Amino acid sequence: MLFKNEFHDDFGTWPLAYIPYGGADFGEVRAVADAVGDGDDGAFHDAFVAAGDRLKGQGDEALAKGHEASARESYLRASVFYAASFHPIFGAPVDPRLLATYRKQVEAFDKGLALGPHPVRPLSIPFGETPMPGYFIPAHGFEAERRPLVILNNGYDATITDTYFASAVAASRRGYHALLFDGPGQGAMLYEQGIPLRPDWEVVINAVVDFALTLPLVDPKRIALYGWSLGGHLAPRGASGEPRLAALIADPGTWSIADGFRKVVVDKFGVAPEAAADLGTLEQAVIDRLDAIIRKDRTLYWKVVQRGFWVHGVDNLRAFFASAEPFTMKGRAELIQCPTLITQTEGDALAEDAGTFLDALTCPTTLLSFTAAEGADGHCEMQNRSLLNRRVFDWLDEQLT
């Protein structure tokens, strides 16, 4: 581990995945880990923010001297380090440090993208009373040409900066335009507007595709949707109600939010399957036992209480379970019409039901597996995103050419 604390290491090493795409270098992450040392979540936050401030300062200095290329790179790297800083302090009420650093992140990201021969500006995607923020990243070398589009769908706790470096840069290099956005429960929609996640993601994707079709550089017949992390559930759910998509990628394919908890309740607590069919109606004694276990485990506490409660807009475990139940592909998987790629990664619990997911689909399907031997194990292949992107975009080339 780079970080002494395993919980910190899980979050602190995210920027390593972005090294091939210019988001960080190993030494920069190592230096942050050294600065954190045995420190707490506050020390983690402060060390990453200090690194972001240093990189932003380098960007300011380069820009003042007319070195736009260096300034762009520095600002974009700064956004990565700001983005990494606040994961451990997730939760409601919202920590003022999270909002302050998130705003620094967005400012640095926007400054970086605005520089260079093909500047990118923030977009506003119409969506009810609150538009969704987005960015259109043009294909490298084809910035003024009509090209296929990849819509990149985030997950539970990543930001647009993460998605940009995880997949958008790779998509652009492969000749794809990319559209990034924050939907309900994600990034600015959650942090700034307080809008929680919603299960009917097809409504979200309908709005994003409607917007994409207004962009003159988008080939309307070649629009793909690519979801990572929880986006591996949200993107398929969105595709189940969006017939205008030409391809779908789910990394990893995730059938349900509630099923993982349901398995624990049945296998570990001895609750009858029929009694666990709706986790929101579990006996209070079972809820209390689960709540106690979750609150004693640092990782579970973060995933459920800090992140889950906030993202779902609830304040207790029963309400969280009830809100999680509608996030399922049951009755929806067979509605997906376009060719679909599902990934399954060794060591990722969220990928365990990928085969079952695949079997439920009636569209053309492909399963891509990734292993520890390739250095691509773990959630979302974060230790070898370049391998994941090569294989995913090879598949997409075959579908859209």
Coordinates of C-alpha atoms in Angstrom, one line a residue:
M1 CA 0.0 0.0 0.0
L2 CA 1.1 3.6 -0.6
F3 CA -1.0 4.9 2.2
K4 CA -0.6 3.5 5.7
N5 CA -4.3 3.3 6.3
E6 CA -6.1 0.8 4.1
F7 CA -9.2 2.9 3.9
H8 CA -7.2 5.9 2.7
D9 CA -5.3 3.7 0.3
D10 CA -8.5 2.6 -1.4
F11 CA -9.3 6.3 -2.2
G12 CA -5.8 7.7 -2.4
T13 CA -4.7 5.5 -5.2
W14 CA -7.5 6.4 -7.6
P15 CA -5.2 9.0 -9.4
L16 CA -2.8 6.1 -10.3
A17 CA -5.5 4.9 -12.8
Y18 CA -5.2 8.3 -14.6
I19 CA -1.5 8.2 -15.2
P20 CA -1.8 7.0 -18.8
Y21 CA -4.2 9.9 -19.5
G22 CA -2.2 12.7 -17.9
G23 CA -4.1 12.9 -14.6
A24 CA -1.2 12.3 -12.3
D25 CA 2.3 10.8 -11.9
F26 CA 3.2 8.1 -9.4
G27 CA 5.6 10.4 -7.5
E28 CA 2.8 13.0 -7.0
V29 CA 0.6 10.4 -5.4
R30 CA 3.4 8.9 -3.3
A31 CA 4.3 12.3 -2.0
V32 CA 0.7 12.8 -0.8
A33 CA 0.7 9.4 0.9
D34 CA 3.9 10.4 2.7
A35 CA 2.3 13.7 3.8
V36 CA -0.7 11.9 5.2
G37 CA 1.4 9.4 7.1
D38 CA -0.6 8.2 10.1
G39 CA -3.0 11.1 9.9
D40 CA -6.8 11.0 10.0
D41 CA -9.3 11.9 7.3
G42 CA -8.6 15.6 7.8
A43 CA -4.9 15.0 7.1
F44 CA -5.9 13.0 4.0
H45 CA -8.0 15.9 2.8
D46 CA -5.4 18.5 3.5
A47 CA -2.6 16.7 1.8
F48 CA -4.5 16.2 -1.4
V49 CA -5.7 19.8 -1.4
A50 CA -2.1 21.0 -0.8
A51 CA -1.1 19.0 -3.9
G52 CA -3.9 20.4 -5.9
D53 CA -3.0 24.0 -4.8
R54 CA 0.6 23.4 -5.8
L55 CA -0.4 22.1 -9.3
K56 CA -2.9 25.0 -9.7
G57 CA -0.1 27.4 -8.8
Q58 CA 2.1 25.8 -11.4
G59 CA -0.7 26.3 -13.9
D60 CA -1.0 29.9 -13.0
E61 CA 2.7 30.5 -13.4
A62 CA 2.9 28.7 -16.8
L63 CA -0.1 30.6 -18.1
A64 CA 1.5 33.9 -17.0
K65 CA 4.5 33.0 -19.1
G66 CA 2.4 32.0 -22.1
H67 CA 2.9 28.3 -21.8
E68 CA -0.7 27.2 -22.4
A69 CA 0.1 23.5 -22.9
S70 CA 1.8 23.3 -19.5
A71 CA -0.9 25.4 -17.8
R72 CA -3.7 23.1 -19.2
E73 CA -1.9 20.0 -18.0
S74 CA -1.3 21.5 -14.5
Y75 CA -4.9 22.7 -14.1
L76 CA -6.3 19.3 -15.1
R77 CA -4.0 17.5 -12.7
A78 CA -5.0 19.9 -9.9
S79 CA -8.6 18.9 -10.5
V80 CA -7.7 15.2 -10.0
F81 CA -6.0 15.9 -6.6
Y82 CA -8.9 18.1 -5.4
A83 CA -11.3 15.4 -6.5
A84 CA -9.4 12.7 -4.5
S85 CA -9.4 14.8 -1.3
F86 CA -12.9 14.6 -0.1
H87 CA -14.1 11.0 -0.4
P88 CA -13.5 10.1 3.2
I89 CA -15.5 13.1 4.4
F90 CA -18.6 12.3 2.4
G91 CA -22.0 12.5 4.1
A92 CA -24.8 14.7 5.2
P93 CA -24.8 17.3 6.6
V94 CA -22.3 18.3 4.0
D95 CA -18.9 19.1 5.3
P96 CA -17.9 22.7 4.3
R97 CA -14.5 21.4 3.3
L98 CA -16.1 19.1 0.6
L99 CA -17.9 22.0 -1.0
A100 CA -15.0 24.3 -0.9
T101 CA -12.6 21.8 -2.4
Y102 CA -15.2 20.6 -5.0
R103 CA -15.5 24.2 -6.2
K104 CA -11.7 24.4 -6.5
Q105 CA -11.8 21.2 -8.5
V106 CA -14.4 22.5 -10.9
E107 CA -12.6 25.8 -11.3
A108 CA -9.3 24.0 -12.1
F109 CA -11.0 21.6 -14.5
D110 CA -12.7 24.3 -16.4
K111 CA -9.6 26.4 -16.6
G112 CA -7.7 23.5 -18.0
L113 CA -10.3 22.5 -20.6
A114 CA -10.7 26.1 -21.7
L115 CA -7.0 26.3 -22.9
G116 CA -5.5 25.0 -26.1
P117 CA -6.6 25.1 -29.8
H118 CA -9.9 23.4 -29.1
P119 CA -11.3 24.9 -25.9
V120 CA -14.1 23.0 -24.0
R121 CA -16.7 24.9 -22.0
P122 CA -19.2 23.7 -19.4
L123 CA -22.6 22.8 -20.8
S124 CA -26.1 22.8 -19.3
I125 CA -28.3 19.8 -20.2
P126 CA -32.1 20.6 -19.8
F127 CA -33.7 18.4 -17.1
G128 CA -36.8 19.5 -15.4
E129 CA -36.3 22.5 -13.1
T130 CA -32.6 21.8 -12.5
P131 CA -30.4 21.4 -15.6
M132 CA -27.6 18.8 -15.4
P133 CA -24.0 20.0 -15.8
G134 CA -22.0 18.5 -18.7
Y135 CA -19.0 18.7 -21.0
F136 CA -18.6 17.8 -24.6
I137 CA -15.1 16.4 -25.2
P138 CA -14.3 16.4 -29.0
A139 CA -12.4 13.5 -30.7
H140 CA -8.7 14.2 -31.0
G141 CA -7.9 15.1 -34.5
F142 CA -11.6 15.3 -35.5
E143 CA -12.6 18.3 -33.4
A144 CA -14.7 19.8 -36.2
E145 CA -16.1 16.6 -37.7
R146 CA -19.3 14.6 -37.2
R147 CA -18.2 11.5 -35.3
P148 CA -19.7 8.7 -33.1
L149 CA -20.4 9.8 -29.5
V150 CA -19.8 8.0 -26.2
I151 CA -22.0 9.2 -23.3
L152 CA -20.1 8.5 -20.1
N153 CA -22.2 7.6 -17.1
N154 CA -20.8 8.1 -13.6
G155 CA -21.5 6.0 -10.5
Y156 CA -22.0 6.6 -6.8
D157 CA -19.2 8.8 -5.7
A158 CA -16.9 9.7 -8.6
T159 CA -17.0 13.1 -10.3
I160 CA -16.8 14.4 -13.9
T161 CA -13.0 14.8 -13.4
D162 CA -12.7 11.1 -12.6
T163 CA -14.8 10.1 -15.6
Y164 CA -12.8 12.4 -17.9
F165 CA -9.5 10.7 -17.0
A166 CA -10.9 7.2 -16.6
S167 CA -12.5 7.0 -20.0
A168 CA -13.1 10.3 -21.9
V169 CA -9.4 10.9 -22.8
A170 CA -9.2 7.4 -24.1
A171 CA -12.4 7.8 -26.1
S172 CA -11.1 11.0 -27.6
R173 CA -7.8 9.4 -28.6
R174 CA -9.8 6.7 -30.3
G175 CA -11.8 9.1 -32.5
Y176 CA -14.9 9.3 -30.3
H177 CA -16.6 12.5 -29.1
A178 CA -17.5 12.1 -25.5
L179 CA -20.3 13.7 -23.4
L180 CA -19.9 13.8 -19.6
F181 CA -22.7 14.7 -17.2
D182 CA -23.7 14.8 -13.6
G183 CA -27.1 13.2 -13.1
P184 CA -29.3 13.2 -9.9
G185 CA -27.3 12.0 -6.9
Q186 CA -24.0 12.7 -8.6
G187 CA -21.4 15.5 -8.4
A188 CA -22.8 19.0 -8.6
M189 CA -26.4 17.7 -8.7
L190 CA -25.9 16.2 -5.2
Y191 CA -23.2 18.5 -3.7
E192 CA -24.6 21.9 -4.9
Q193 CA -28.3 21.1 -5.4
G194 CA -29.0 18.3 -2.9
I195 CA -30.8 16.2 -5.5
P196 CA -30.7 12.5 -4.7
L197 CA -30.2 9.5 -6.9
R198 CA -33.3 8.1 -8.7
P199 CA -33.9 4.6 -10.0
D200 CA -35.7 5.5 -13.2
W201 CA -32.5 6.3 -14.9
E202 CA -34.1 6.0 -18.3
V203 CA -35.6 9.4 -17.7
V204 CA -32.1 10.8 -17.2
I205 CA -30.7 9.2 -20.3
N206 CA -33.6 10.3 -22.4
A207 CA -32.7 13.9 -21.5
V208 CA -29.0 13.4 -22.2
V209 CA -29.7 11.8 -25.6
D210 CA -32.2 14.5 -26.5
F211 CA -29.4 17.0 -25.8
A212 CA -26.8 15.0 -27.6
L213 CA -28.9 15.1 -30.7
T214 CA -28.8 18.9 -30.8
L215 CA -25.0 18.8 -31.1
P216 CA -24.1 19.2 -34.8
L217 CA -20.9 17.1 -34.4
V218 CA -22.7 14.0 -33.2
D219 CA -23.6 11.2 -35.5
P220 CA -27.2 10.4 -34.4
K221 CA -26.9 6.8 -35.6
R222 CA -23.8 6.1 -33.6
I223 CA -24.4 7.0 -29.9
A224 CA -23.1 4.7 -27.3
L225 CA -23.6 4.7 -23.5
Y226 CA -20.8 3.7 -21.2
G227 CA -21.3 3.4 -17.4
W228 CA -18.7 2.6 -14.8
S229 CA -19.0 1.6 -11.2
L230 CA -22.6 2.1 -10.2
G231 CA -22.9 3.4 -13.8
G232 CA -22.7 -0.3 -14.6
H233 CA -26.3 -0.5 -13.3
L234 CA -27.5 3.0 -14.2
A235 CA -26.4 2.9 -17.8
P236 CA -28.2 -0.4 -18.5
R237 CA -31.3 0.9 -16.7
G238 CA -31.1 4.0 -18.9
A239 CA -30.6 1.9 -22.0
S240 CA -33.7 -0.1 -21.2
G241 CA -35.8 2.9 -22.0
E242 CA -33.7 4.6 -24.7
P243 CA -34.0 3.0 -28.2
R244 CA -31.8 5.5 -29.9
L245 CA -28.6 4.0 -28.5
A246 CA -26.3 2.0 -30.9
A247 CA -24.3 0.3 -28.1
L248 CA -24.1 -0.1 -24.3
I249 CA -21.1 -0.8 -22.0
A250 CA -21.5 -1.7 -18.3
D251 CA -18.3 -1.8 -16.3
P252 CA -19.2 -3.9 -14.3
G253 CA -22.7 -5.1 -15.2
T254 CA -24.6 -4.7 -11.9
W255 CA -28.1 -6.1 -11.6
S256 CA -29.2 -4.5 -8.4
I257 CA -28.2 -2.4 -5.5
A258 CA -30.2 -4.3 -2.9
D259 CA -29.4 -7.9 -3.9
G260 CA -25.9 -7.8 -2.3
F261 CA -27.5 -6.9 1.1
R262 CA -30.2 -9.4 0.5
K263 CA -27.7 -12.2 0.2
V264 CA -26.1 -11.3 3.5
V265 CA -29.4 -11.1 5.2
V266 CA -30.4 -14.6 4.0
D267 CA -27.0 -16.4 4.2
K268 CA -25.6 -14.8 7.3
F269 CA -28.7 -13.9 9.3
G270 CA -30.9 -16.9 8.4
V271 CA -33.7 -14.7 7.2
A272 CA -36.1 -16.6 5.0
P273 CA -35.8 -15.5 1.3
E274 CA -39.5 -14.5 1.2
A275 CA -39.0 -12.3 4.3
A276 CA -36.0 -10.6 2.6
A277 CA -37.8 -10.0 -0.7
D278 CA -38.2 -6.4 0.3
L279 CA -35.4 -5.2 2.6
G280 CA -37.4 -2.1 3.6
T281 CA -39.9 -4.4 5.4
L282 CA -37.3 -6.4 7.4
E283 CA -38.0 -7.0 11.1
Q284 CA -36.6 -4.2 13.2
A285 CA -34.4 -6.6 15.1
V286 CA -32.7 -7.6 11.9
I287 CA -32.3 -4.0 10.9
D288 CA -30.8 -3.2 14.2
R289 CA -28.2 -6.0 14.0
L290 CA -27.2 -5.0 10.5
D291 CA -27.0 -1.3 11.5
A292 CA -24.7 -2.2 14.4
I293 CA -22.4 -4.3 12.2
I294 CA -22.2 -1.6 9.5
R295 CA -21.4 1.1 12.1
K296 CA -18.5 -0.9 13.5
D297 CA -16.8 -1.4 10.1
R298 CA -15.1 1.7 8.7
T299 CA -15.6 0.7 5.0
L300 CA -19.2 -0.4 5.4
Y301 CA -20.0 2.7 7.4
W302 CA -18.6 4.9 4.6
K303 CA -20.4 3.0 1.9
V304 CA -23.8 2.8 3.6
V305 CA -24.1 5.5 6.2
Q306 CA -21.9 8.3 4.7
R307 CA -22.3 7.7 1.0
G308 CA -25.5 5.7 0.7
F309 CA -27.7 7.7 3.1
W310 CA -26.5 11.0 1.5
V311 CA -26.8 9.9 -2.2
H312 CA -30.2 8.3 -1.6
G313 CA -31.5 11.2 0.5
V314 CA -32.3 9.2 3.6
D315 CA -31.2 9.1 7.2
N316 CA -31.6 5.5 8.5
L317 CA -30.9 2.0 7.3
R318 CA -34.5 1.0 6.8
A319 CA -35.1 4.0 4.5
F320 CA -31.9 3.3 2.7
F321 CA -32.9 -0.3 2.0
A322 CA -36.4 0.8 0.9
S323 CA -34.8 3.4 -1.5
A324 CA -32.4 0.8 -2.9
E325 CA -35.0 -1.8 -3.8
P326 CA -36.2 0.0 -7.0
F327 CA -32.6 0.0 -8.4
T328 CA -33.0 -3.3 -10.2
M329 CA -32.9 -4.6 -13.8
K330 CA -35.7 -7.0 -13.1
G331 CA -38.3 -6.5 -15.8
R332 CA -36.0 -4.0 -17.5
A333 CA -33.1 -6.1 -18.9
E334 CA -35.1 -7.6 -21.7
L335 CA -36.0 -4.1 -22.9
I336 CA -32.4 -3.3 -23.9
Q337 CA -32.2 -3.4 -27.7
C338 CA -28.6 -2.4 -28.6
P339 CA -25.5 -4.6 -28.6
T340 CA -24.2 -4.7 -25.0
L341 CA -20.8 -5.3 -23.4
I342 CA -20.6 -6.3 -19.8
T343 CA -17.3 -6.5 -17.9
Q344 CA -16.5 -8.9 -15.1
T345 CA -13.4 -8.3 -13.0
E346 CA -11.6 -10.6 -10.6
G347 CA -11.9 -9.5 -7.0
D348 CA -14.9 -7.1 -7.6
A349 CA -18.0 -8.1 -5.6
L350 CA -20.2 -5.9 -7.8
A351 CA -19.2 -7.9 -10.8
E352 CA -20.2 -11.3 -9.4
D353 CA -23.7 -11.3 -11.0
A354 CA -22.4 -10.3 -14.5
G355 CA -23.0 -13.7 -15.9
T356 CA -26.6 -13.7 -14.7
F357 CA -27.1 -10.2 -16.0
L358 CA -25.8 -11.3 -19.4
D359 CA -28.2 -14.3 -19.5
A360 CA -31.2 -12.0 -18.9
L361 CA -30.4 -9.9 -21.9
T362 CA -32.1 -10.6 -25.3
C363 CA -29.9 -8.2 -27.3
P364 CA -26.5 -9.1 -28.8
T365 CA -24.1 -9.5 -25.9
T366 CA -20.4 -9.7 -25.1
L367 CA -18.7 -10.5 -21.7
L368 CA -15.2 -9.2 -21.1
S369 CA -13.3 -10.7 -18.2
F370 CA -10.3 -9.1 -16.4
T371 CA -7.9 -10.8 -14.0
A372 CA -5.3 -10.2 -11.4
A373 CA -2.7 -11.8 -13.7
E374 CA -3.2 -8.8 -16.0
G375 CA -3.0 -6.4 -13.2
A376 CA -6.6 -5.5 -13.9
D377 CA -8.4 -7.0 -10.9
G378 CA -10.5 -5.0 -8.4
H379 CA -13.3 -2.6 -8.9
C380 CA -13.4 -0.9 -12.3
E381 CA -9.9 -2.2 -13.3
M382 CA -8.5 0.9 -11.6
Q383 CA -4.9 -0.5 -11.6
N384 CA -5.0 -1.1 -15.4
R385 CA -7.6 1.2 -16.9
S386 CA -5.6 1.4 -20.1
L387 CA -6.2 -2.3 -20.8
L388 CA -9.9 -1.9 -20.0
N389 CA -10.2 1.0 -22.4
R390 CA -8.3 -0.7 -25.2
R391 CA -10.6 -3.7 -25.1
V392 CA -13.8 -1.7 -24.6
F393 CA -13.0 0.7 -27.5
D394 CA -11.9 -2.2 -29.7
W395 CA -15.4 -3.7 -29.1
L396 CA -17.1 -0.4 -29.8
D397 CA -15.1 0.1 -33.0
E398 CA -16.6 -3.2 -34.2
Q399 CA -20.1 -2.2 -33.3
L400 CA -20.1 1.3 -34.8
T401 CA -17.9 1.0 -37.9

